[in-house]
Short mmCIF file of C-alpha atoms in Angstrom, two decimals:
data_model
loop_
_atom_site.label_atom_id
_atom_site.label_comp_id
_atom_site.label_asym_id
_atom_site.label_seq_id
_atom_site.Cartn_x
_atom_site.Cartn_y
_atom_site.Cartn_z
CA MET A 22 0.00 0.00 0.00
CA SER A 23 1.35 3.43 -0.87
CA ASP A 24 1.37 6.68 1.03
CA PRO A 25 -1.68 8.72 -0.10
CA GLY A 26 0.50 11.81 -0.63
CA THR A 27 3.01 10.06 -2.87
CA PRO A 28 2.46 9.40 -6.58
CA GLU A 29 2.01 5.71 -7.41
CA GLU A 30 4.27 5.61 -10.46
CA THR A 31 7.37 7.69 -10.99
CA GLU A 32 10.78 7.05 -12.46
CA PHE A 33 12.50 9.66 -10.35
CA PRO A 34 14.98 8.84 -7.59
CA ARG A 35 13.86 9.18 -3.98
CA ALA A 36 16.83 11.48 -3.36
CA ILE A 37 14.92 14.40 -4.89
CA GLY A 38 12.51 14.26 -1.94
CA ARG A 39 8.80 13.85 -1.58
CA PRO A 40 7.88 17.52 -2.10
CA ALA A 41 9.70 17.58 -5.44
CA THR A 42 8.21 14.23 -6.47
CA ARG A 43 4.70 15.49 -5.66
CA ALA A 44 5.27 18.81 -7.43
CA LEU A 45 6.43 17.05 -10.58
CA ALA A 46 3.52 14.61 -10.51
CA ASN A 47 1.05 17.46 -9.98
CA ALA A 48 2.54 19.12 -13.07
CA GLY A 49 2.03 15.89 -15.03
CA ILE A 50 5.73 15.00 -15.08
CA THR A 51 6.29 11.36 -14.10
CA ARG A 52 8.84 10.16 -16.68
CA PHE A 53 12.27 11.31 -17.80
CA ASP A 54 11.10 12.00 -21.37
CA GLN A 55 8.53 14.43 -19.95
CA LEU A 56 11.18 15.98 -17.71
CA ALA A 57 13.49 16.57 -20.69
CA ALA A 58 10.76 18.68 -22.31
CA ARG A 59 11.04 21.22 -19.46
CA SER A 60 13.80 23.67 -18.63
CA ALA A 61 15.55 23.74 -15.28
CA GLY A 62 13.98 27.16 -14.72
CA ASP A 63 10.50 25.75 -15.32
CA LEU A 64 11.14 23.09 -12.70
CA LEU A 65 12.54 25.54 -10.17
CA ALA A 66 9.33 27.56 -10.53
CA LEU A 67 7.34 24.60 -9.16
CA HIS A 68 6.70 24.83 -5.43
CA GLY A 69 8.65 21.97 -3.85
CA VAL A 70 11.36 21.65 -6.49
CA GLY A 71 14.66 23.17 -5.43
CA PRO A 72 18.21 23.37 -6.75
CA LYS A 73 19.21 20.03 -5.20
CA ALA A 74 16.37 18.19 -6.94
CA VAL A 75 17.23 19.87 -10.25
CA ARG A 76 20.90 18.85 -9.88
CA ILE A 77 19.96 15.25 -9.15
CA LEU A 78 17.45 15.12 -12.00
CA GLY A 79 19.93 16.74 -14.39
CA GLY A 80 22.44 14.00 -13.58
CA GLU A 81 19.82 11.32 -14.14
CA LEU A 82 18.87 12.88 -17.48
CA ALA A 83 22.53 12.99 -18.54
CA SER A 84 22.99 9.33 -17.66
CA ARG A 85 20.14 8.58 -20.08
CA GLY A 86 21.55 10.78 -22.86
CA LEU A 87 18.94 13.48 -22.23
CA ALA A 88 19.04 17.07 -20.99
CA PHE A 89 16.67 19.76 -19.79
CA ALA A 90 15.12 21.94 -22.48
CA ALA A 91 16.74 25.33 -23.04
CA ASP A 92 15.43 28.20 -20.88
#
């Protein structure tokens, strides 16, 4: 059984934190291909997503041959 405040399905690492995971899910971003369509600035504008989460996600994107969209 999952925590009611946590999205059921997400590819993102737990290290980004629950607030960032929820913020991304609420914005409809649950996969890395969707994440790559957004800029780092767009993500930082989401309440709950901070610089640490963006750094971690940027590294995960790079490991998959992807990158954030240009600002």
